[in-house]
Each structure stands twice: as C-alpha cells, then as structure tokens.
mmCIF file of C-alpha atoms and ligand atoms in Angstrom:
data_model
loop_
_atom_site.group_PDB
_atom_site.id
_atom_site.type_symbol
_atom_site.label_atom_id
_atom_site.label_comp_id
_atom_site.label_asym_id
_atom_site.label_seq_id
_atom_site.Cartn_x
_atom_site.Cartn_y
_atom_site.Cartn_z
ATOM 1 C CA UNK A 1306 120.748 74.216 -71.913
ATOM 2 C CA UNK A 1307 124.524 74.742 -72.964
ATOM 3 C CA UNK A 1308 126.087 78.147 -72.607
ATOM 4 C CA UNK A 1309 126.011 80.066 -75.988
ATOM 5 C CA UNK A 1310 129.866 80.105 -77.904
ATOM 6 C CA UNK A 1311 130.924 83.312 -77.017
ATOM 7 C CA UNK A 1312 132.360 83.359 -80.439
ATOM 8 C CA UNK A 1313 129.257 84.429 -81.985
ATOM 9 C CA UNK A 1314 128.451 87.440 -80.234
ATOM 10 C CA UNK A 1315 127.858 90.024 -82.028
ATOM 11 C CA UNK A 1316 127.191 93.843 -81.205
ATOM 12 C CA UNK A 1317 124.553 96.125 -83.267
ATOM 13 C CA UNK A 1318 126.797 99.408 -82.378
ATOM 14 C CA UNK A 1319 123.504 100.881 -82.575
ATOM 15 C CA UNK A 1320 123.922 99.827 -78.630
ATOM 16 C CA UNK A 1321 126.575 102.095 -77.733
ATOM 17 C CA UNK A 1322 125.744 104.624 -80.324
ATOM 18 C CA UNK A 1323 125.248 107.529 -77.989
ATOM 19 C CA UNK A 1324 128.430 107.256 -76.656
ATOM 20 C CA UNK A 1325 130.600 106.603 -79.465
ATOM 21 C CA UNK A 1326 131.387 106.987 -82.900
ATOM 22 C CA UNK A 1327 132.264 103.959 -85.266
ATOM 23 C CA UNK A 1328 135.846 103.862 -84.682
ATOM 24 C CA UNK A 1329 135.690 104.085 -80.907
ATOM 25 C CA UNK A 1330 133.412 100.663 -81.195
ATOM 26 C CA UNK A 1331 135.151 98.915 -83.479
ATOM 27 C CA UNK A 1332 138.350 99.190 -80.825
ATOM 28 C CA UNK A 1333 136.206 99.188 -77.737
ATOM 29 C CA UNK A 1334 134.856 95.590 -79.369
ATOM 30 C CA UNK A 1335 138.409 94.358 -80.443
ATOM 31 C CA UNK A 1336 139.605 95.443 -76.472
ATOM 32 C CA UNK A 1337 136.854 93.289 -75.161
ATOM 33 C CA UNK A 1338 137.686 89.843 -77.722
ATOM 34 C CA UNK A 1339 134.481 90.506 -79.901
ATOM 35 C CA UNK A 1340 134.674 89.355 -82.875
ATOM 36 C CA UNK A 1341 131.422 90.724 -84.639
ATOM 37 C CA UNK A 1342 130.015 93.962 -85.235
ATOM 38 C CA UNK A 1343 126.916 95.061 -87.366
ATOM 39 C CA UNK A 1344 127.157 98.645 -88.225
ATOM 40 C CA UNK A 1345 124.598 101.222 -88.701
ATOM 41 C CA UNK A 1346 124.757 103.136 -92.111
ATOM 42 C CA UNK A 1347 124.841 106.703 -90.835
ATOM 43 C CA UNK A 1348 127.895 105.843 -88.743
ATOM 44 C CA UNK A 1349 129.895 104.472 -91.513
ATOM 45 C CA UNK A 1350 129.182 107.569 -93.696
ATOM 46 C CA UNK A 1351 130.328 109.778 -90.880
ATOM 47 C CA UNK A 1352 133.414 107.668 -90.645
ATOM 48 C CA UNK A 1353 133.609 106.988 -94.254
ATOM 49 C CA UNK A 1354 132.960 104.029 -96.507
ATOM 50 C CA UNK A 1355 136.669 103.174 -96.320
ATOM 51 C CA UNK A 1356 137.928 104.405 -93.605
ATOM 52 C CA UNK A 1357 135.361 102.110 -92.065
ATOM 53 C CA UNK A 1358 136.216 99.095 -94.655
ATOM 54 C CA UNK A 1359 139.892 99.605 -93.265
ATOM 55 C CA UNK A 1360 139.175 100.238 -89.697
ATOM 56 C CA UNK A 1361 137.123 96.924 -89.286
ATOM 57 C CA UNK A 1362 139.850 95.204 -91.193
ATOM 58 C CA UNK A 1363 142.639 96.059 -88.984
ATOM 59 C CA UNK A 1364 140.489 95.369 -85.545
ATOM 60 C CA UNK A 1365 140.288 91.701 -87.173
ATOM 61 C CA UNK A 1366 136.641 91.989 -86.934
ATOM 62 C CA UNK A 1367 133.876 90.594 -89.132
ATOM 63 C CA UNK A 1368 130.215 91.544 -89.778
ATOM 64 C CA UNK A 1369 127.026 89.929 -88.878
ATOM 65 C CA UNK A 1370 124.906 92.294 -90.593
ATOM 66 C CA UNK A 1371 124.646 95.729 -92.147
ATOM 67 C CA UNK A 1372 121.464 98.003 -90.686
ATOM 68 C CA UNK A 1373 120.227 98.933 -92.834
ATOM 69 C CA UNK A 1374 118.121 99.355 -95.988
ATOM 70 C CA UNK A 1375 114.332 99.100 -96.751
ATOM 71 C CA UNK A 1376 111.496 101.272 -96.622
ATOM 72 C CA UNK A 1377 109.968 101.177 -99.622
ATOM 73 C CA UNK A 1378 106.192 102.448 -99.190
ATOM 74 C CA UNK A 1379 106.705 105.902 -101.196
ATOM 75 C CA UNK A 1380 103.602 108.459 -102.223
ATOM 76 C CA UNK A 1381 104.785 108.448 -105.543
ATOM 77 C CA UNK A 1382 106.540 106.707 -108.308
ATOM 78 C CA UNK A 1383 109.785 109.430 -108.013
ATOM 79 C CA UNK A 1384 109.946 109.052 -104.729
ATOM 80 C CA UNK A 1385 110.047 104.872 -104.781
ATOM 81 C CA UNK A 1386 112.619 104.956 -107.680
ATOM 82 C CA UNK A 1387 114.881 107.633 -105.243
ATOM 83 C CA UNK A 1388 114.299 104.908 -102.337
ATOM 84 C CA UNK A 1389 115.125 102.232 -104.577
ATOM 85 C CA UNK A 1390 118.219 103.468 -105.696
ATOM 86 C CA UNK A 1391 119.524 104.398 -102.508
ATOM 87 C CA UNK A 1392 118.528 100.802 -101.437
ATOM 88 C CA UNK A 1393 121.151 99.625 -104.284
ATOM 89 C CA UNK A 1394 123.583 101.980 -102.809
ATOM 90 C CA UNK A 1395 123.157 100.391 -98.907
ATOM 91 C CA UNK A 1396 123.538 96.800 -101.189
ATOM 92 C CA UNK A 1397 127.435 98.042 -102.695
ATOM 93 C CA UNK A 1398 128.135 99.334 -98.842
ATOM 94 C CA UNK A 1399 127.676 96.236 -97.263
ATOM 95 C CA UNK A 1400 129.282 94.237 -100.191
ATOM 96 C CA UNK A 1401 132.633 96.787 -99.528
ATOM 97 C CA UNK A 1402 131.990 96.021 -95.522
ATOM 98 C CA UNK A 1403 131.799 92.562 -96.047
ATOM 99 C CA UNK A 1404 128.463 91.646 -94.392
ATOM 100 C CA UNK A 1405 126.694 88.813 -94.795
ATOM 101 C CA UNK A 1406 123.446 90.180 -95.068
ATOM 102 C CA UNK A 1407 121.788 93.279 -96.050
ATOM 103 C CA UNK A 1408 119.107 93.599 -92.593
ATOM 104 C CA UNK A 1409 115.534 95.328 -94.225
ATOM 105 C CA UNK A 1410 113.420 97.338 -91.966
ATOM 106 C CA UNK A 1411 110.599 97.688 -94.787
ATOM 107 C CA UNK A 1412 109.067 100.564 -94.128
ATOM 108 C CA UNK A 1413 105.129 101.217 -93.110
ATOM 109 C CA UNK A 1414 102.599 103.385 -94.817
ATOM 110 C CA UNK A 1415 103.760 106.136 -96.774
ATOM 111 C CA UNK A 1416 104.691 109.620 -95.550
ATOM 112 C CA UNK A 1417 104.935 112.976 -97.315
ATOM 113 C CA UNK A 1418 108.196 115.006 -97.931
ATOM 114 C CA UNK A 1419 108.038 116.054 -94.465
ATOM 115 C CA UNK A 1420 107.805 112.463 -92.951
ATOM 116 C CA UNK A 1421 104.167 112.267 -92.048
ATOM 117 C CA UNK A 1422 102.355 109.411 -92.564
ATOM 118 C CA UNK A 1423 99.755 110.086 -95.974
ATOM 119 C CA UNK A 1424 98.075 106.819 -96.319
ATOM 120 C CA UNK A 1425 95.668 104.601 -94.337
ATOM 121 C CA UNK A 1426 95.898 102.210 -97.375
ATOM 122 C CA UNK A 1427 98.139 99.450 -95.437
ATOM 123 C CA UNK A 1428 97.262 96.583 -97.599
ATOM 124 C CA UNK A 1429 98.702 99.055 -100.779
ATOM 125 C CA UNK A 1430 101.876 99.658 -98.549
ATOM 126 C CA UNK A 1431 102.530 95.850 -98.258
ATOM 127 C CA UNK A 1432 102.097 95.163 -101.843
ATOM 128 C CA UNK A 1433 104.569 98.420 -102.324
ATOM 129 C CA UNK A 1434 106.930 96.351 -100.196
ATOM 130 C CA UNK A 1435 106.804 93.219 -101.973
ATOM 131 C CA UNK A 1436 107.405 95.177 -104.928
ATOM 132 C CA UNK A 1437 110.162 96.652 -103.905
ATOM 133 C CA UNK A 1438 112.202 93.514 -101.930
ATOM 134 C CA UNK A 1439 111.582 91.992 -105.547
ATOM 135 C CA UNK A 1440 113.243 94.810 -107.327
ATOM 136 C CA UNK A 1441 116.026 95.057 -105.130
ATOM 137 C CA UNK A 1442 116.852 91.379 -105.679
ATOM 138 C CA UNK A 1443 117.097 91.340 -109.000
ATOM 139 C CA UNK A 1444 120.237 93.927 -108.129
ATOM 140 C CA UNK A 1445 121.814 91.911 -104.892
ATOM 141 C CA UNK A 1446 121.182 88.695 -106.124
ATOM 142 C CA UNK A 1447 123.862 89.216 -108.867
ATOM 143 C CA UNK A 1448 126.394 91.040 -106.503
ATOM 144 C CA UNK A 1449 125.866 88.229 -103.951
ATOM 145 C CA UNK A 1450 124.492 90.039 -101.197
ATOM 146 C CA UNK A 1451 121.864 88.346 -99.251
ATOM 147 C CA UNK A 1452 118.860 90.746 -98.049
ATOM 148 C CA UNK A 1453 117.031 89.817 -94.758
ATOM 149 C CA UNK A 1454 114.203 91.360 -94.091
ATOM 150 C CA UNK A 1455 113.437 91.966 -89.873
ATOM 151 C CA UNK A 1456 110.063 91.860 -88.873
ATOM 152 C CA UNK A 1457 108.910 94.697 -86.593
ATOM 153 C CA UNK A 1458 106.704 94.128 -83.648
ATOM 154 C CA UNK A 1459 103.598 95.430 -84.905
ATOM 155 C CA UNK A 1460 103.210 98.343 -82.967
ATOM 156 C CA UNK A 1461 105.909 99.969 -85.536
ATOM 157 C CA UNK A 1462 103.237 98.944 -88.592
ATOM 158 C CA UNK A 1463 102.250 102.673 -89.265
ATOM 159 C CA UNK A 1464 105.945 104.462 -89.553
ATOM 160 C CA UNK A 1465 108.675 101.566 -89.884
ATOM 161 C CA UNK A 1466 107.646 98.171 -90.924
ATOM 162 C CA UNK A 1467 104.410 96.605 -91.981
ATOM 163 C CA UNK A 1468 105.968 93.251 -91.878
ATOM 164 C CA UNK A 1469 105.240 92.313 -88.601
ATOM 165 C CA UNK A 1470 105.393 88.145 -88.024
ATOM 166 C CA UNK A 1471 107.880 85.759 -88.768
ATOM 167 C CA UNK A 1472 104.762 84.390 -91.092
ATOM 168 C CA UNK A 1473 104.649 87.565 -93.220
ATOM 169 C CA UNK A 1474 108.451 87.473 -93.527
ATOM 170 C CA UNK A 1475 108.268 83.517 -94.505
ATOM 171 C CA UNK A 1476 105.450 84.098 -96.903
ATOM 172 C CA UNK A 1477 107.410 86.760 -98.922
ATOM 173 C CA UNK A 1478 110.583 84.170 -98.887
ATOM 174 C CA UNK A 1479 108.555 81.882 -100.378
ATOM 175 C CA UNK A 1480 106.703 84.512 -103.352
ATOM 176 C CA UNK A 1481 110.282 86.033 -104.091
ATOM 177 C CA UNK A 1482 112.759 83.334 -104.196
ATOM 178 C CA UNK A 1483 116.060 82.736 -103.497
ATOM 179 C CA UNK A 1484 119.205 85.629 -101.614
ATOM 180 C CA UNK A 1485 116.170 86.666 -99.236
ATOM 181 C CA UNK A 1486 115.947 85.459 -95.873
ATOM 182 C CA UNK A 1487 114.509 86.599 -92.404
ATOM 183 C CA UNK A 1488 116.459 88.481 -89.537
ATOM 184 C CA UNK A 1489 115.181 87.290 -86.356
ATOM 185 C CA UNK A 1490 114.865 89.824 -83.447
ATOM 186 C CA UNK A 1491 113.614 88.829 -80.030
ATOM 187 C CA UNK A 1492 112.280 92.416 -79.303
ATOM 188 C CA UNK A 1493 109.872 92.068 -82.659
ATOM 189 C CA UNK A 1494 108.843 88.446 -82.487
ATOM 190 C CA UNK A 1495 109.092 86.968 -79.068
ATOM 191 C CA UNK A 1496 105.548 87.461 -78.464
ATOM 192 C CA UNK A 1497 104.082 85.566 -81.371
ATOM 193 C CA UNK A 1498 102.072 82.140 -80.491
ATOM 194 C CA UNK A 1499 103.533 80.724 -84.079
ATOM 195 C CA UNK A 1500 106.551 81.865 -83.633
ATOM 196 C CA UNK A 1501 108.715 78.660 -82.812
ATOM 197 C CA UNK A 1502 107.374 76.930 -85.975
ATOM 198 C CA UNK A 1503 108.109 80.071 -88.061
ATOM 199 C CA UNK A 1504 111.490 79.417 -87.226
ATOM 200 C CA UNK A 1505 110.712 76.192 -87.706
ATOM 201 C CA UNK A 1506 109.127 77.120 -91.126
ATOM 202 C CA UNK A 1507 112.448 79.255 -91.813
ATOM 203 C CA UNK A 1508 115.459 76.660 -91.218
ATOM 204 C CA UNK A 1509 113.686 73.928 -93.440
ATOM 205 C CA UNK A 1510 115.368 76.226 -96.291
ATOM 206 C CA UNK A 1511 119.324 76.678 -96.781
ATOM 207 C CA UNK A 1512 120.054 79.794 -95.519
ATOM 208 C CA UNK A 1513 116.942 81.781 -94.520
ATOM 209 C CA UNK A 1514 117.297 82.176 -90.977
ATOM 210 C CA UNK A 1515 120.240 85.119 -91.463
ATOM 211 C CA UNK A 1516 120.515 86.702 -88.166
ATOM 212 C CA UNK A 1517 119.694 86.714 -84.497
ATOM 213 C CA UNK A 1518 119.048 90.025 -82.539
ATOM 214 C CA UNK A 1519 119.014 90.085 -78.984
ATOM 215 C CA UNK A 1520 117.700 92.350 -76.086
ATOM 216 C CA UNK A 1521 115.411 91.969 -73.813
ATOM 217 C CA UNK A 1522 111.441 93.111 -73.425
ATOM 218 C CA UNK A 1523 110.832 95.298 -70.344
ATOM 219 C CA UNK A 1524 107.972 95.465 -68.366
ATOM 220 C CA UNK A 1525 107.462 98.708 -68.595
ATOM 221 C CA UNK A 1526 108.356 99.754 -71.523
ATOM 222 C CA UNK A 1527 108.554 103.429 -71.116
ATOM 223 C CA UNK A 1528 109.323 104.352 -74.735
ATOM 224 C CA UNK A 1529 108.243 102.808 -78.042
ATOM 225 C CA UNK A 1530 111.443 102.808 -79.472
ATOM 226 C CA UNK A 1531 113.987 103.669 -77.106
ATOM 227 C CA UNK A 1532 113.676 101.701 -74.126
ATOM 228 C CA UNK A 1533 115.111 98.020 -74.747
ATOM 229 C CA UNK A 1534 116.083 96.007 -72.205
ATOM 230 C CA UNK A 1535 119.629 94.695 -71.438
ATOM 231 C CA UNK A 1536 119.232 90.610 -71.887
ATOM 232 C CA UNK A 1537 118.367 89.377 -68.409
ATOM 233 C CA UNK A 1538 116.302 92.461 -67.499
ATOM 234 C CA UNK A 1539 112.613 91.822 -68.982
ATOM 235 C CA UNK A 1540 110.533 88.921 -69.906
ATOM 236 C CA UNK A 1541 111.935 86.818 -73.080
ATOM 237 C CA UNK A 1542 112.841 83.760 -72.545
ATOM 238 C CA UNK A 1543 116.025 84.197 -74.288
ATOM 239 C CA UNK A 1544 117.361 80.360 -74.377
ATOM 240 C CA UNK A 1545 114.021 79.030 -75.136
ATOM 241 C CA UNK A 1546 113.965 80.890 -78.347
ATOM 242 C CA UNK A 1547 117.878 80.099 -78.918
ATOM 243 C CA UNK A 1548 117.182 76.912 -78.583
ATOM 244 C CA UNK A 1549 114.296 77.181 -81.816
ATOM 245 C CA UNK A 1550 116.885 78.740 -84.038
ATOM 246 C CA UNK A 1551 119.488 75.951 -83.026
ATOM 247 C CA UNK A 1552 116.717 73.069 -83.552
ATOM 248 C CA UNK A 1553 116.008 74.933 -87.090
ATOM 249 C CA UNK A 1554 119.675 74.937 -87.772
ATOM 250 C CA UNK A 1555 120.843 78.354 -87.428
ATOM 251 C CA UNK A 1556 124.293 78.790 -86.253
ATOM 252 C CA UNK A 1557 124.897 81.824 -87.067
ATOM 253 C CA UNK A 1558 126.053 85.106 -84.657
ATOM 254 C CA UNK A 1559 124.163 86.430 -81.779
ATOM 255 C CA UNK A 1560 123.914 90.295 -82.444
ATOM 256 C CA UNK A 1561 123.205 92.493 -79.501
ATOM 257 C CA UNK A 1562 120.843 95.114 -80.365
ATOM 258 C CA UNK A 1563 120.182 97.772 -77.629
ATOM 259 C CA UNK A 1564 118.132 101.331 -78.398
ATOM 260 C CA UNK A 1565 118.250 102.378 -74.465
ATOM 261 C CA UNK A 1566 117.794 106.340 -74.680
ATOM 262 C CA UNK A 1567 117.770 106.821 -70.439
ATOM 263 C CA UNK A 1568 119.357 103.689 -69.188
ATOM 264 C CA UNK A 1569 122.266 101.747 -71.396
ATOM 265 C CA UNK A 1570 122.925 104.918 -73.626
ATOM 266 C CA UNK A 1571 123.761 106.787 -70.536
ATOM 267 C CA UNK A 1572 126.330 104.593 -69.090
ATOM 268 C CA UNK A 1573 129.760 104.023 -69.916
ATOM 269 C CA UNK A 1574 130.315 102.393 -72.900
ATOM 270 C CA UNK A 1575 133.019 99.948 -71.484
ATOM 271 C CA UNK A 1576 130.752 99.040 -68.778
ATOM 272 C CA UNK A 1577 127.872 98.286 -71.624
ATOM 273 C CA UNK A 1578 130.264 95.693 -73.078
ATOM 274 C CA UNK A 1579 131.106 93.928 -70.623
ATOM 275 C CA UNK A 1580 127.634 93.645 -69.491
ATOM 276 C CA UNK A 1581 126.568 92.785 -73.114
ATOM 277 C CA UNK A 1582 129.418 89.973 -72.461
ATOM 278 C CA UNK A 1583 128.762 89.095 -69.271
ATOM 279 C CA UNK A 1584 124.968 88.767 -70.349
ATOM 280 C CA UNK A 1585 125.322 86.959 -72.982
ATOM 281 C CA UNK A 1586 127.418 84.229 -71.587
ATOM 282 C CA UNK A 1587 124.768 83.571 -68.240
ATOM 283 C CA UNK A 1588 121.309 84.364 -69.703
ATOM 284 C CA UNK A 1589 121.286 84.205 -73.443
HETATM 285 ZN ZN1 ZN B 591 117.128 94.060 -84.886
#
C-alpha cells in the first residue's frame, strides 16, 4: 500500500496536552510543516475564543475537527436543556474556529450533580441521545456546521458514550438525516468484525465518513483511558483500515489522537511530533 499524503496529518493537541498549552501547539505544529490541528475546547477557552481564532490563522493552519460536544444523557429535564445549550455554544466555537466538523462523544448513562453515574436504564440513555443529536441539528444544520458523532469502544458505555459501533453511529445517520456523520477512531472501532462494511455502509453517503483518528491499541493496556499507543506500537492494523476509508471514499485528514498519561505525555513535546510524523509517514 502507498504511503499516506503527509498533507493530511492532523494532530488532536489532546496528544501533547500535558506539555503545552494551545499556543505552544499551534507553533510547535507550524515548526514541524503540519498543516492540521483539532483542538480541545478547554484549551481554547484558556487561550480564548479569539485569541485562538487569530493564533491558528496566523500559523496558516486549518482544522480537522473540534473535540468536542455531546453528552446528552441528563437526570433531569433542567439539566438536558443546560447540556443542550452549551452543546449550541461548542456549535458557534467551532463555526468561529473554522472546523469542519463538530466531533460528539455522546455521553453514557446519566450521573448526578456530583458526576456519578444514577441510572442502569441504558436503553433510556440511548434514546436521550438520539434525542438530543436531533435537537442539536435542528441548530447546526442552519449555521452549517456538520456534527460527527465518535463511537466509543464499549468499555466507555457507562460514563462517556453509549454509542459504541460504527453500526449504532450509521443507524442514527440514517433516523436523523442529513449535517450528521460518523468520526472514525481506530482506538474505538478497530476491533469490530463489521467494521470494514460500516465504513463501507458510511461512504455510500456524501459526506458521512468526517474524520479519521489514529493511535494505536496496546497490549497491555494499563489504563482505560490514558494509555494509547503511539501508531506502530500495539496491534491495529493501521493501513488495513486506511485502506477501508479510502475504498469508501474518504479523503479526508488523518488526526493523531494520543491520551498517554506515563509514556507520550511525559516526553518532550518536539520529540512527540516528530514521532507522530515520522509514524505516520512508515506505519499509518
Ligand atoms: Zn478520537
């Protein structure tokens, strides 16, 4: 297989996170020629909305996502309708940042106001989901921001996302309609027996497939949420799955996404670039 255009990598700056702040990425990106970020909400409010806007401008970088919005399971109705309207909120952000997609973790079951999980009632948390991704269209559709909901491996069902398979994600495409589409993340789906004709499933309509996270799966995995592998490290077979989104049409960026508490979060953040380069040229 072909060598990925190094064009299209992106980087999640969720990957070099513990090491530096928004601007310090968006320059340490623009030092190393790449030409996508996809920026994490609570680092562009502690840069600022603008500030950011501007900063991203000037580095002659573009987005290739905006992380993110979602989680919509609430225990009650004042609680949904705050979630929901900061959901419209993350929707004008990335409209000022320029992304081309809105990612949506979904949220799993709902938790009380001090974030513990009140509900076994999953099936009532997915409708609550549903429910929500179809109010939020009816705002982003209008503004023109595409939402793309990421499905979580499903070991994150209880406290992140109960949208766990490229299926799930497909089958709410197809109940809610058009400026909703799928983010596709090794780490969640590279497991799943269906998952090549989910992608399948996804590129047979304009636009659906709207972006490509990579990492790697390692064997152990020490931490549930932490501990992601640098591509090249674990077990996915990274062009195998490149090569699905490619047959299904997606052209679209290649975002690194690393959450690496004790390995790639304690290294310099230089170093993690290049790597993230270096990896993504060879083994991607
Ligand atoms: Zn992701």
């Amino acid at each position: 297989m072909r060598e990925p255009d190094p064009n299209l990598l992106s980087i999640n700056t969720a990957t070099v996170r513990a090491q530096w702040q928004l601007p310090e990425i968006i320059a340490g990106c623009a030092r190393r020629g790449i030409r996508m970020i996809s920026p994490w909400r609570d680092q562009v409010a502690a840069t600022g909305l603008k500030e950011s806007v501007q900063r991203i401008k000037d580095a002659g970088l573009a987005l290739s996502g905006y992380c993110r919005g979602g989680m919509f399971p609430a225990i009650d109705g004042k609680t949904r309708r705050a979630a929901l309207d900061d959901n419209k909120r993350t929707v004008d952000e990335a409209l000022a940042l320029g992304a081309p997609c809105l990612v949506l973790v979904v949220g799993g079951l709902p938790k009380d106001e001090r974030g513990r999980v009140a509900s076994k009632d999953l099936i009532g948390a997915r409708a609550m989901v549903r429910d929500g991704i179809g109010e939020l269209l009816e705002y982003a559709r209008p503004s023109g921001m595409p939402l793309a909901i990421e499905p979580l491996h499903p070991m994150y069902a209880a406290d992140r996302a109960c949208v766990n398979t490229m299926s799930h994600a497909n089958d709410l495409c197809d109940e809610l309609g058009g400026g909703l589409g799928i983010a596709v993340d090794v780490y969640h789906v590279w497991w799943d027996p269906q998952l090549e004709r989910e992608i399948e499933r996804a590129g047979g309509h304009s636009g659906r497939l709207m972006a490509y996270h990579l990492c790697d799966w390692l064997v152990p995995t020490k931490d549930l949420l932490l501990d992601r592998g640098m591509m090249g490290d674990g077990v996915v077979d990274l062009p195998r799955i490149r090569g699905w989104m490619e047959a299904a049409g997606y052209r679209g960026p290649h975002e690194v996404e690393i959450f690496s508490a004790n390995d790639w979060w304690k290294r310099d953040p230089d170093e993690v670039l290049a790597t993230c380069v270096e990896r993504h040229r060879s083994v991607c």
